[in-house]
Amino acid sequence: MASFSRRLQRSGRSAVAMLLQNDGELCLLQRSSLVASDRGRWHCVTGYLDPRDDPAAHVLIELGEETGLSRLDLAALVEGPVLSLSGEDGVWTVHVFVATTLHRRIRLNWEHEDVCWTPWSRAQEGGRELVPWLPVLVAESLLNCT
């Protein structure tokens, strides 16, 4: 398993991530066979972040693309920590956001093939294999921002 670090390091690779919640459950998205990494694994809304982009604006773009939701579908949106996560492909700077949705109507794009809402404590039930750094996002963000 990859090692993870919470300490922020400067890296050329940045991403945004959004943990969606509704009624005490977390939205997990299963990555499709068409994406470049972590095919078939379960994750949250994520996206590459260009250095010129504002993380708060960009995470809403990713939300719309991956789930069909907009800011109007959110009851709350909290900016979480900026994490430095080390994985197989290097160190990533990840800007984390935690959102509460008003409903569970998700429209998936090509990046995902399935969606489920589950309490975090049951996220790995039913054979769901998580993206390795999702537990770090939850531990550092979801449990501390809500």
C-alpha angles and dihedrals in degrees: 000000000000120000119242132207127195094197111104114244126178111255135163091232117081135170142173124227130189125197107206120204135185127175093344095312131109124227111235121191122202111224114235129234088252096069124091099237143028094015112192094011124120121246144148130258107300141162144171114267120218111216090241094055127094108237094218092053094041096051089058090053090052090047090055095045097046102036108015089239126130135196087271089064091059125089091190139009120190126185109229132192129307105240134195108218124186118206141153092292099046137270120331129194105218123194105205128205130183119208136181115212126216090220142002101243104131125178110197125213127206093285093072135040102190143018133204136178114216141151108264089241088064098040095115097045119115093033095294108163111206128214102260097245097047093089089054091052091050095046094047098037119016095046092045103039102050 
